[in-house]
Amino acid sequence: MDKRVYVINGPNLNLLGVRQPEVYGPETLADVEKQCVDLGSDINLDVRFLQSSHEGAIVDWIHEAREDAVGIIINPAAYSHTSVAILDALNTFDGPVIEVHISNIHKREEFRHHSFVSSRADGVIAGCGTQGYMLAMQRIDRLVRS
Ligand code: CA2
């Protein structure tokens, strides 16, 4: 049976490809989901792809992942910069966590330079566009094999 990976997306990422393509690119979140699922089937990872604009929903999915997933890929979006609750939830998860940002948060406003989640993440990918999700999948694959 394939190992399960949760790909969790935070607030407003449902608008990917619909608004601000100059910042976040032309692909929709459904496009990114398909790419993750397709890559997952090549490398034997079963993808559960999720998005919510509600902090508590994201915390609940991280708790579910404790029983259900070998790894978590998370783009916490704006909650990266504010959420101790998401950090605390990730700290209860034993497997690898890769944090993804589509844009390079370090090239943007100063308030985006700090992410609470980064202190738990095993890897952080920023500024690689939506390709960052594919890179994160490959990294999770490597980490769960070793
Ligand atoms: O670069 C990223 O992936 C971010 O996590 C995206 C967040 C932002 O708050 C972070 O600082 C960096 C924003 C997500 C909003 O997504 C939108 C997508 C399309 C149109 C409008 C918003």
Tab-separated table of N, CA and C and ligand atoms in Angstrom:
chain	number	residue	atom	x	y	z
A	1	MET	N	0.838	-1.207	0.000
A	1	MET	CA	0.000	0.000	0.000
A	1	MET	C	0.874	1.258	0.000
A	2	ASP	N	0.456	2.278	-0.775
A	2	ASP	CA	1.241	3.519	-0.822
A	2	ASP	C	1.222	4.229	0.530
A	3	LYS	N	2.335	4.897	0.810
A	3	LYS	CA	2.396	5.719	2.016
A	3	LYS	C	1.656	7.029	1.748
A	4	ARG	N	0.971	7.516	2.773
A	4	ARG	CA	0.173	8.735	2.577
A	4	ARG	C	0.943	9.989	2.990
A	5	VAL	N	0.795	11.027	2.164
A	5	VAL	CA	1.371	12.344	2.456
A	5	VAL	C	0.243	13.364	2.456
A	6	TYR	N	0.208	14.215	3.478
A	6	TYR	CA	-0.751	15.310	3.504
A	6	TYR	C	-0.084	16.548	2.876
A	7	VAL	N	-0.782	17.172	1.940
A	7	VAL	CA	-0.330	18.445	1.372
A	7	VAL	C	-1.367	19.482	1.810
A	8	ILE	N	-0.964	20.326	2.758
A	8	ILE	CA	-1.912	21.239	3.415
A	8	ILE	C	-1.631	22.673	2.972
A	9	ASN	N	-2.672	23.332	2.513
A	9	ASN	CA	-2.563	24.704	2.018
A	9	ASN	C	-3.417	25.650	2.845
A	10	GLY	N	-2.839	26.807	3.165
A	10	GLY	CA	-3.502	27.762	4.029
A	10	GLY	C	-4.340	28.796	3.295
A	11	PRO	N	-4.657	29.885	4.003
A	11	PRO	CA	-5.650	30.854	3.543
A	11	PRO	C	-5.344	31.495	2.197
A	12	ASN	N	-6.376	31.606	1.413
A	12	ASN	CA	-6.402	32.306	0.121
A	12	ASN	C	-5.732	31.538	-1.005
A	13	LEU	N	-5.108	30.418	-0.699
A	13	LEU	CA	-4.438	29.666	-1.779
A	13	LEU	C	-5.439	29.041	-2.748
A	14	ASN	N	-6.718	28.997	-2.364
A	14	ASN	CA	-7.764	28.591	-3.322
A	14	ASN	C	-7.865	29.568	-4.498
A	15	LEU	N	-7.282	30.769	-4.334
A	15	LEU	CA	-7.335	31.774	-5.418
A	15	LEU	C	-6.143	31.679	-6.359
A	16	LEU	N	-5.305	30.696	-6.148
A	16	LEU	CA	-4.122	30.525	-6.999
A	16	LEU	C	-4.544	30.428	-8.473
A	17	GLY	N	-3.840	31.188	-9.307
A	17	GLY	CA	-4.135	31.175	-10.741
A	17	GLY	C	-5.310	32.053	-11.122
A	18	VAL	N	-6.055	32.523	-10.114
A	18	VAL	CA	-7.249	33.337	-10.377
A	18	VAL	C	-6.915	34.814	-10.181
A	19	ARG	N	-6.122	35.127	-9.129
A	19	ARG	CA	-5.696	36.492	-8.840
A	19	ARG	C	-4.180	36.505	-8.708
A	20	GLN	N	-3.578	37.684	-8.909
A	20	GLN	CA	-2.140	37.924	-8.727
A	20	GLN	C	-1.229	36.877	-9.399
A	21	PRO	N	-1.453	36.558	-10.679
A	21	PRO	CA	-0.572	35.571	-11.332
A	21	PRO	C	0.871	36.066	-11.435
A	22	GLU	N	1.058	37.401	-11.360
A	22	GLU	CA	2.424	37.956	-11.412
A	22	GLU	C	3.225	37.580	-10.168
A	23	VAL	N	2.546	37.306	-9.068
A	23	VAL	CA	3.241	36.904	-7.829
A	23	VAL	C	3.275	35.385	-7.708
A	24	TYR	N	2.121	34.733	-7.961
A	24	TYR	CA	2.002	33.313	-7.626
A	24	TYR	C	1.916	32.393	-8.844
A	25	GLY	N	1.994	32.983	-10.074
A	25	GLY	CA	1.991	32.148	-11.275
A	25	GLY	C	0.588	31.852	-11.788
A	26	PRO	N	0.523	31.202	-12.961
A	26	PRO	CA	-0.760	30.999	-13.639
A	26	PRO	C	-1.507	29.723	-13.231
A	27	GLU	N	-0.850	28.822	-12.518
A	27	GLU	CA	-1.491	27.532	-12.239
A	27	GLU	C	-2.498	27.647	-11.102
A	28	THR	N	-3.569	26.903	-11.224
A	28	THR	CA	-4.569	26.873	-10.149
A	28	THR	C	-4.164	25.827	-9.108
A	29	LEU	N	-4.843	25.885	-7.948
A	29	LEU	CA	-4.550	24.895	-6.910
A	29	LEU	C	-4.953	23.492	-7.391
A	30	ALA	N	-5.990	23.427	-8.236
A	30	ALA	CA	-6.389	22.117	-8.803
A	30	ALA	C	-5.270	21.578	-9.700
A	31	ASP	N	-4.591	22.479	-10.440
A	31	ASP	CA	-3.440	22.037	-11.264
A	31	ASP	C	-2.343	21.468	-10.363
A	32	VAL	N	-2.072	22.173	-9.275
A	32	VAL	CA	-1.001	21.729	-8.364
A	32	VAL	C	-1.385	20.383	-7.743
A	33	GLU	N	-2.658	20.253	-7.377
A	33	GLU	CA	-3.110	18.977	-6.799
A	33	GLU	C	-2.876	17.838	-7.787
A	34	LYS	N	-3.237	18.068	-9.066
A	34	LYS	CA	-3.071	17.004	-10.066
A	34	LYS	C	-1.593	16.632	-10.214
A	35	GLN	N	-0.724	17.662	-10.222
A	35	GLN	CA	0.716	17.378	-10.350
A	35	GLN	C	1.218	16.552	-9.159
A	36	CYS	N	0.752	16.911	-7.969
A	36	CYS	CA	1.177	16.156	-6.771
A	36	CYS	C	0.673	14.715	-6.830
A	37	VAL	N	-0.603	14.546	-7.204
A	37	VAL	CA	-1.185	13.191	-7.267
A	37	VAL	C	-0.457	12.360	-8.327
A	38	ASP	N	-0.184	12.975	-9.491
A	38	ASP	CA	0.498	12.239	-10.575
A	38	ASP	C	1.902	11.838	-10.160
A	39	LEU	N	2.645	12.784	-9.585
A	39	LEU	CA	4.003	12.444	-9.120
A	39	LEU	C	3.919	11.387	-8.017
A	40	GLY	N	2.943	11.547	-7.129
A	40	GLY	CA	2.783	10.577	-6.039
A	40	GLY	C	2.576	9.171	-6.574
A	41	SER	N	1.793	9.038	-7.650
A	41	SER	CA	1.558	7.672	-8.149
A	41	SER	C	2.832	7.093	-8.761
A	42	ASP	N	3.731	7.945	-9.257
A	42	ASP	CA	5.031	7.452	-9.779
A	42	ASP	C	5.950	6.995	-8.650
A	43	ILE	N	5.878	7.662	-7.507
A	43	ILE	CA	6.851	7.368	-6.433
A	43	ILE	C	6.182	6.705	-5.218
A	44	ASN	N	4.972	6.194	-5.457
A	44	ASN	CA	4.250	5.419	-4.429
A	44	ASN	C	3.907	6.227	-3.180
A	45	LEU	N	3.490	7.464	-3.408
A	45	LEU	CA	2.974	8.275	-2.302
A	45	LEU	C	1.516	8.622	-2.612
A	46	ASP	N	0.657	8.359	-1.662
A	46	ASP	CA	-0.765	8.639	-1.807
A	46	ASP	C	-1.017	10.039	-1.232
A	47	VAL	N	-1.449	10.949	-2.091
A	47	VAL	CA	-1.548	12.361	-1.693
A	47	VAL	C	-2.942	12.697	-1.183
A	48	ARG	N	-3.020	13.278	0.003
A	48	ARG	CA	-4.270	13.902	0.469
A	48	ARG	C	-4.042	15.405	0.418
A	49	PHE	N	-4.677	16.065	-0.555
A	49	PHE	CA	-4.412	17.476	-0.852
A	49	PHE	C	-5.538	18.323	-0.254
A	50	LEU	N	-5.195	19.290	0.587
A	50	LEU	CA	-6.180	20.009	1.396
A	50	LEU	C	-5.935	21.516	1.354
A	51	GLN	N	-6.994	22.282	1.465
A	51	GLN	CA	-6.848	23.746	1.589
A	51	GLN	C	-7.925	24.269	2.518
A	52	SER	N	-7.532	25.165	3.422
A	52	SER	CA	-8.519	25.863	4.239
A	52	SER	C	-7.997	27.248	4.601
A	53	SER	N	-8.913	28.162	4.750
A	53	SER	CA	-8.569	29.494	5.233
A	53	SER	C	-8.782	29.604	6.740
A	54	HIS	N	-9.045	28.458	7.399
A	54	HIS	CA	-9.328	28.447	8.840
A	54	HIS	C	-8.204	27.747	9.590
A	55	GLU	N	-7.621	28.464	10.518
A	55	GLU	CA	-6.469	27.948	11.279
A	55	GLU	C	-6.804	26.618	11.977
A	56	GLY	N	-7.989	26.556	12.602
A	56	GLY	CA	-8.369	25.355	13.359
A	56	GLY	C	-8.503	24.131	12.459
A	57	ALA	N	-8.991	24.328	11.244
A	57	ALA	CA	-9.112	23.196	10.305
A	57	ALA	C	-7.727	22.651	9.983
A	58	ILE	N	-6.770	23.552	9.819
A	58	ILE	CA	-5.396	23.128	9.511
A	58	ILE	C	-4.809	22.367	10.695
A	59	VAL	N	-5.048	22.865	11.907
A	59	VAL	CA	-4.580	22.160	13.116
A	59	VAL	C	-5.207	20.760	13.170
A	60	ASP	N	-6.515	20.664	12.879
A	60	ASP	CA	-7.196	19.354	12.932
A	60	ASP	C	-6.600	18.389	11.905
A	61	TRP	N	-6.282	18.874	10.706
A	61	TRP	CA	-5.699	17.979	9.685
A	61	TRP	C	-4.310	17.504	10.114
A	62	ILE	N	-3.556	18.373	10.767
A	62	ILE	CA	-2.223	17.952	11.249
A	62	ILE	C	-2.391	16.847	12.299
A	63	HIS	N	-3.412	16.969	13.156
A	63	HIS	CA	-3.674	15.915	14.135
A	63	HIS	C	-4.055	14.609	13.434
A	64	GLU	N	-4.888	14.706	12.392
A	64	GLU	CA	-5.257	13.493	11.629
A	64	GLU	C	-4.022	12.849	11.010
A	65	ALA	N	-3.128	13.684	10.530
A	65	ALA	CA	-1.915	13.170	9.869
A	65	ALA	C	-1.065	12.357	10.842
A	66	ARG	N	-1.153	12.644	12.127
A	66	ARG	CA	-0.379	11.890	13.132
A	66	ARG	C	-0.662	10.392	13.032
A	67	GLU	N	-1.923	10.051	12.703
A	67	GLU	CA	-2.325	8.631	12.617
A	67	GLU	C	-2.245	8.099	11.196
A	68	ASP	N	-2.211	8.997	10.223
A	68	ASP	CA	-2.571	8.611	8.852
A	68	ASP	C	-1.464	8.845	7.826
A	69	ALA	N	-0.426	9.624	8.180
A	69	ALA	CA	0.515	10.059	7.137
A	69	ALA	C	1.961	9.849	7.565
A	70	VAL	N	2.801	9.608	6.552
A	70	VAL	CA	4.238	9.485	6.833
A	70	VAL	C	4.934	10.844	6.776
A	71	GLY	N	4.304	11.818	6.112
A	71	GLY	CA	4.933	13.134	6.001
A	71	GLY	C	3.906	14.212	5.712
A	72	ILE	N	4.304	15.440	5.956
A	72	ILE	CA	3.434	16.596	5.702
A	72	ILE	C	4.183	17.610	4.855
A	73	ILE	N	3.511	18.048	3.789
A	73	ILE	CA	3.962	19.219	3.030
A	73	ILE	C	2.969	20.323	3.363
A	74	ILE	N	3.471	21.471	3.776
A	74	ILE	CA	2.537	22.526	4.194
A	74	ILE	C	2.963	23.876	3.641
A	75	ASN	N	2.006	24.538	2.991
A	75	ASN	CA	2.141	25.959	2.684
A	75	ASN	C	1.133	26.665	3.587
A	76	PRO	N	1.590	27.148	4.743
A	76	PRO	CA	0.638	27.745	5.695
A	76	PRO	C	0.176	29.135	5.269
A	77	ALA	N	0.700	29.634	4.134
A	77	ALA	CA	0.337	30.965	3.619
A	77	ALA	C	0.533	32.009	4.730
A	78	ALA	N	-0.423	32.914	4.920
A	78	ALA	CA	-0.221	33.995	5.892
A	78	ALA	C	-0.042	33.474	7.315
A	79	TYR	N	-0.585	32.269	7.612
A	79	TYR	CA	-0.421	31.719	8.967
A	79	TYR	C	1.039	31.362	9.277
A	80	SER	N	1.868	31.248	8.244
A	80	SER	CA	3.306	31.025	8.475
A	80	SER	C	3.852	32.069	9.436
A	81	HIS	N	3.372	33.302	9.236
A	81	HIS	CA	3.965	34.454	9.910
A	81	HIS	C	3.285	34.785	11.242
A	82	THR	N	2.234	34.029	11.562
A	82	THR	CA	1.452	34.379	12.764
A	82	THR	C	1.140	33.209	13.687
A	83	SER	N	1.166	31.974	13.180
A	83	SER	CA	0.466	30.907	13.903
A	83	SER	C	1.360	30.024	14.778
A	84	VAL	N	1.289	30.255	16.067
A	84	VAL	CA	1.929	29.354	17.032
A	84	VAL	C	1.097	28.070	17.124
A	85	ALA	N	-0.218	28.150	16.879
A	85	ALA	CA	-1.078	26.954	16.948
A	85	ALA	C	-0.661	25.931	15.888
A	86	ILE	N	-0.370	26.379	14.690
A	86	ILE	CA	0.060	25.440	13.634
A	86	ILE	C	1.450	24.893	13.971
A	87	LEU	N	2.337	25.736	14.465
A	87	LEU	CA	3.659	25.245	14.902
A	87	LEU	C	3.493	24.177	15.990
A	88	ASP	N	2.659	24.444	16.998
A	88	ASP	CA	2.473	23.487	18.093
A	88	ASP	C	1.930	22.160	17.560
A	89	ALA	N	0.977	22.242	16.628
A	89	ALA	CA	0.415	21.003	16.046
A	89	ALA	C	1.505	20.240	15.294
A	90	LEU	N	2.294	20.929	14.500
A	90	LEU	CA	3.364	20.250	13.739
A	90	LEU	C	4.383	19.616	14.688
A	91	ASN	N	4.583	20.225	15.834
A	91	ASN	CA	5.531	19.662	16.803
A	91	ASN	C	5.033	18.352	17.407
A	92	THR	N	3.753	18.011	17.213
A	92	THR	CA	3.225	16.719	17.692
A	92	THR	C	3.335	15.634	16.620
A	93	PHE	N	3.768	16.003	15.427
A	93	PHE	CA	3.856	15.055	14.300
A	93	PHE	C	5.284	14.517	14.229
A	94	ASP	N	5.410	13.197	14.095
A	94	ASP	CA	6.741	12.592	14.171
A	94	ASP	C	7.500	12.544	12.843
A	95	GLY	N	6.789	12.546	11.717
A	95	GLY	CA	7.438	12.364	10.418
A	95	GLY	C	8.001	13.658	9.863
A	96	PRO	N	8.574	13.576	8.645
A	96	PRO	CA	9.133	14.780	8.029
A	96	PRO	C	8.076	15.815	7.633
A	97	VAL	N	8.448	17.060	7.817
A	97	VAL	CA	7.593	18.200	7.449
A	97	VAL	C	8.402	19.091	6.502
A	98	ILE	N	7.834	19.353	5.328
A	98	ILE	CA	8.476	20.284	4.396
A	98	ILE	C	7.550	21.485	4.215
A	99	GLU	N	8.094	22.671	4.435
A	99	GLU	CA	7.344	23.921	4.285
A	99	GLU	C	7.593	24.462	2.878
A	100	VAL	N	6.518	24.835	2.204
A	100	VAL	CA	6.633	25.357	0.834
A	100	VAL	C	6.042	26.765	0.779
A	101	HIS	N	6.762	27.650	0.121
A	101	HIS	CA	6.206	28.945	-0.272
A	101	HIS	C	6.433	29.119	-1.762
A	102	ILE	N	5.384	29.485	-2.454
A	102	ILE	CA	5.477	29.650	-3.906
A	102	ILE	C	6.394	30.820	-4.234
A	103	SER	N	6.212	31.917	-3.518
A	103	SER	CA	7.057	33.101	-3.725
A	103	SER	C	8.266	33.032	-2.784
A	104	ASN	N	9.256	33.836	-3.111
A	104	ASN	CA	10.424	33.935	-2.215
A	104	ASN	C	10.100	34.944	-1.115
A	105	ILE	N	9.691	34.418	0.028
A	105	ILE	CA	9.232	35.283	1.129
A	105	ILE	C	10.338	36.225	1.613
A	106	HIS	N	11.601	35.861	1.356
A	106	HIS	CA	12.723	36.689	1.820
A	106	HIS	C	12.980	37.882	0.909
A	107	LYS	N	12.366	37.850	-0.272
A	107	LYS	CA	12.512	38.953	-1.233
A	107	LYS	C	11.329	39.911	-1.132
A	108	ARG	N	10.409	39.612	-0.224
A	108	ARG	CA	9.166	40.375	-0.125
A	108	ARG	C	9.176	41.240	1.143
A	109	GLU	N	8.023	41.682	1.595
A	109	GLU	CA	7.937	42.559	2.765
A	109	GLU	C	8.585	41.885	3.975
A	110	GLU	N	9.131	42.707	4.872
A	110	GLU	CA	9.847	42.170	6.027
A	110	GLU	C	8.963	41.262	6.902
A	111	PHE	N	7.669	41.572	6.989
A	111	PHE	CA	6.817	40.758	7.868
A	111	PHE	C	6.679	39.322	7.367
A	112	ARG	N	7.048	39.081	6.094
A	112	ARG	CA	6.991	37.706	5.570
A	112	ARG	C	8.291	36.946	5.799
A	113	HIS	N	9.325	37.616	6.301
A	113	HIS	CA	10.636	36.963	6.401
A	113	HIS	C	10.686	35.915	7.504
A	114	HIS	N	9.846	36.075	8.527
A	114	HIS	CA	9.844	35.094	9.620
A	114	HIS	C	8.656	34.150	9.481
A	115	SER	N	8.950	32.848	9.589
A	115	SER	CA	7.887	31.843	9.621
A	115	SER	C	8.023	31.027	10.902
A	116	PHE	N	6.954	30.969	11.696
A	116	PHE	CA	6.954	30.119	12.897
A	116	PHE	C	7.160	28.654	12.527
A	117	VAL	N	6.585	28.261	11.383
A	117	VAL	CA	6.624	26.851	10.965
A	117	VAL	C	8.054	26.399	10.646
A	118	SER	N	8.897	27.330	10.206
A	118	SER	CA	10.261	26.949	9.806
A	118	SER	C	11.067	26.335	10.944
A	119	SER	N	10.717	26.665	12.200
A	119	SER	CA	11.495	26.105	13.311
A	119	SER	C	11.192	24.624	13.520
A	120	ARG	N	10.108	24.128	12.910
A	120	ARG	CA	9.792	22.688	12.955
A	120	ARG	C	10.130	21.992	11.627
A	121	ALA	N	10.099	22.743	10.540
A	121	ALA	CA	10.232	22.112	9.217
A	121	ALA	C	11.596	21.444	9.065
A	122	ASP	N	11.586	20.269	8.398
A	122	ASP	CA	12.844	19.600	8.064
A	122	ASP	C	13.456	20.204	6.811
A	123	GLY	N	12.645	20.885	6.027
A	123	GLY	CA	13.136	21.598	4.854
A	123	GLY	C	12.182	22.720	4.525
A	124	VAL	N	12.714	23.776	3.919
A	124	VAL	CA	11.894	24.928	3.515
A	124	VAL	C	12.218	25.237	2.060
A	125	ILE	N	11.165	25.317	1.231
A	125	ILE	CA	11.345	25.633	-0.188
A	125	ILE	C	10.575	26.917	-0.451
A	126	ALA	N	11.262	27.933	-0.947
A	126	ALA	CA	10.597	29.214	-1.212
A	126	ALA	C	11.102	29.779	-2.527
A	127	GLY	N	10.182	30.348	-3.301
A	127	GLY	CA	10.593	31.054	-4.504
A	127	GLY	C	10.767	30.171	-5.724
A	128	CYS	N	10.354	28.926	-5.654
A	128	CYS	CA	10.458	28.005	-6.802
A	128	CYS	C	9.124	27.866	-7.523
A	129	GLY	N	8.194	28.798	-7.245
A	129	GLY	CA	6.869	28.681	-7.854
A	129	GLY	C	6.164	27.419	-7.361
A	130	THR	N	5.184	26.985	-8.141
A	130	THR	CA	4.444	25.792	-7.721
A	130	THR	C	5.292	24.523	-7.874
A	131	GLN	N	6.415	24.628	-8.573
A	131	GLN	CA	7.346	23.487	-8.646
A	131	GLN	C	7.827	23.094	-7.247
A	132	GLY	N	7.783	24.056	-6.324
A	132	GLY	CA	8.204	23.776	-4.954
A	132	GLY	C	7.469	22.586	-4.338
A	133	TYR	N	6.193	22.404	-4.735
A	133	TYR	CA	5.431	21.268	-4.202
A	133	TYR	C	6.017	19.941	-4.698
A	134	MET	N	6.459	19.932	-5.978
A	134	MET	CA	7.055	18.703	-6.534
A	134	MET	C	8.387	18.407	-5.843
A	135	LEU	N	9.156	19.468	-5.616
A	135	LEU	CA	10.444	19.299	-4.932
A	135	LEU	C	10.205	18.757	-3.523
A	136	ALA	N	9.156	19.251	-2.881
A	136	ALA	CA	8.835	18.788	-1.524
A	136	ALA	C	8.427	17.317	-1.537
A	137	MET	N	7.661	16.910	-2.548
A	137	MET	CA	7.258	15.493	-2.665
A	137	MET	C	8.493	14.610	-2.792
A	138	GLN	N	9.444	15.054	-3.627
A	138	GLN	CA	10.660	14.249	-3.818
A	138	GLN	C	11.469	14.177	-2.523
A	139	ARG	N	11.477	15.272	-1.790
A	139	ARG	CA	12.227	15.293	-0.533
A	139	ARG	C	11.573	14.371	0.519
A	140	ILE	N	10.234	14.409	0.595
A	140	ILE	CA	9.528	13.517	1.520
A	140	ILE	C	9.832	12.062	1.147
A	141	ASP	N	9.786	11.784	-0.155
A	141	ASP	CA	10.069	10.416	-0.621
A	141	ASP	C	11.448	9.986	-0.133
A	142	ARG	N	12.438	10.847	-0.323
A	142	ARG	CA	13.801	10.527	0.103
A	142	ARG	C	13.859	10.299	1.614
A	143	LEU	N	13.202	11.175	2.380
A	143	LEU	CA	13.293	11.096	3.842
A	143	LEU	C	12.565	9.864	4.392
A	144	VAL	N	11.434	9.487	3.785
A	144	VAL	CA	10.720	8.326	4.340
A	144	VAL	C	11.367	7.011	3.920
A	145	ARG	N	12.185	7.051	2.856
A	145	ARG	CA	12.921	5.836	2.467
A	145	ARG	C	14.122	5.599	3.365
A	146	SER	N	14.734	6.699	3.870
A	146	SER	CA	16.019	6.533	4.572
A	146	SER	C	15.799	6.143	6.034
B	1	CA2	O1	4.506	32.388	-1.334
B	1	CA2	C1	3.682	31.715	-0.700
B	1	CA2	O2	3.364	30.579	-1.003
B	1	CA2	C2	2.958	32.342	0.496
B	1	CA2	O3	2.823	31.330	1.496
B	1	CA2	C3	1.604	32.788	-0.011
B	1	CA2	C4	0.795	33.543	1.031
B	1	CA2	C5	1.601	34.658	1.678
B	1	CA2	O4	0.862	35.230	2.733
B	1	CA2	C6	2.916	34.148	2.206
B	1	CA2	O5	3.643	35.241	2.751
B	1	CA2	C7	3.734	33.492	1.106
B	1	CA2	C8	-0.437	34.158	0.370
B	1	CA2	C9	-1.336	33.166	-0.259
B	1	CA2	C10	-2.387	33.901	-0.987
B	1	CA2	O6	-2.598	33.245	-2.195
B	1	CA2	C11	-3.144	33.940	-3.206
B	1	CA2	C12	-3.090	33.345	-4.434
B	1	CA2	C13	-3.593	33.997	-5.510
B	1	CA2	C14	-4.194	35.234	-5.369
B	1	CA2	C15	-4.252	35.827	-4.130
B	1	CA2	C16	-3.730	35.166	-3.036
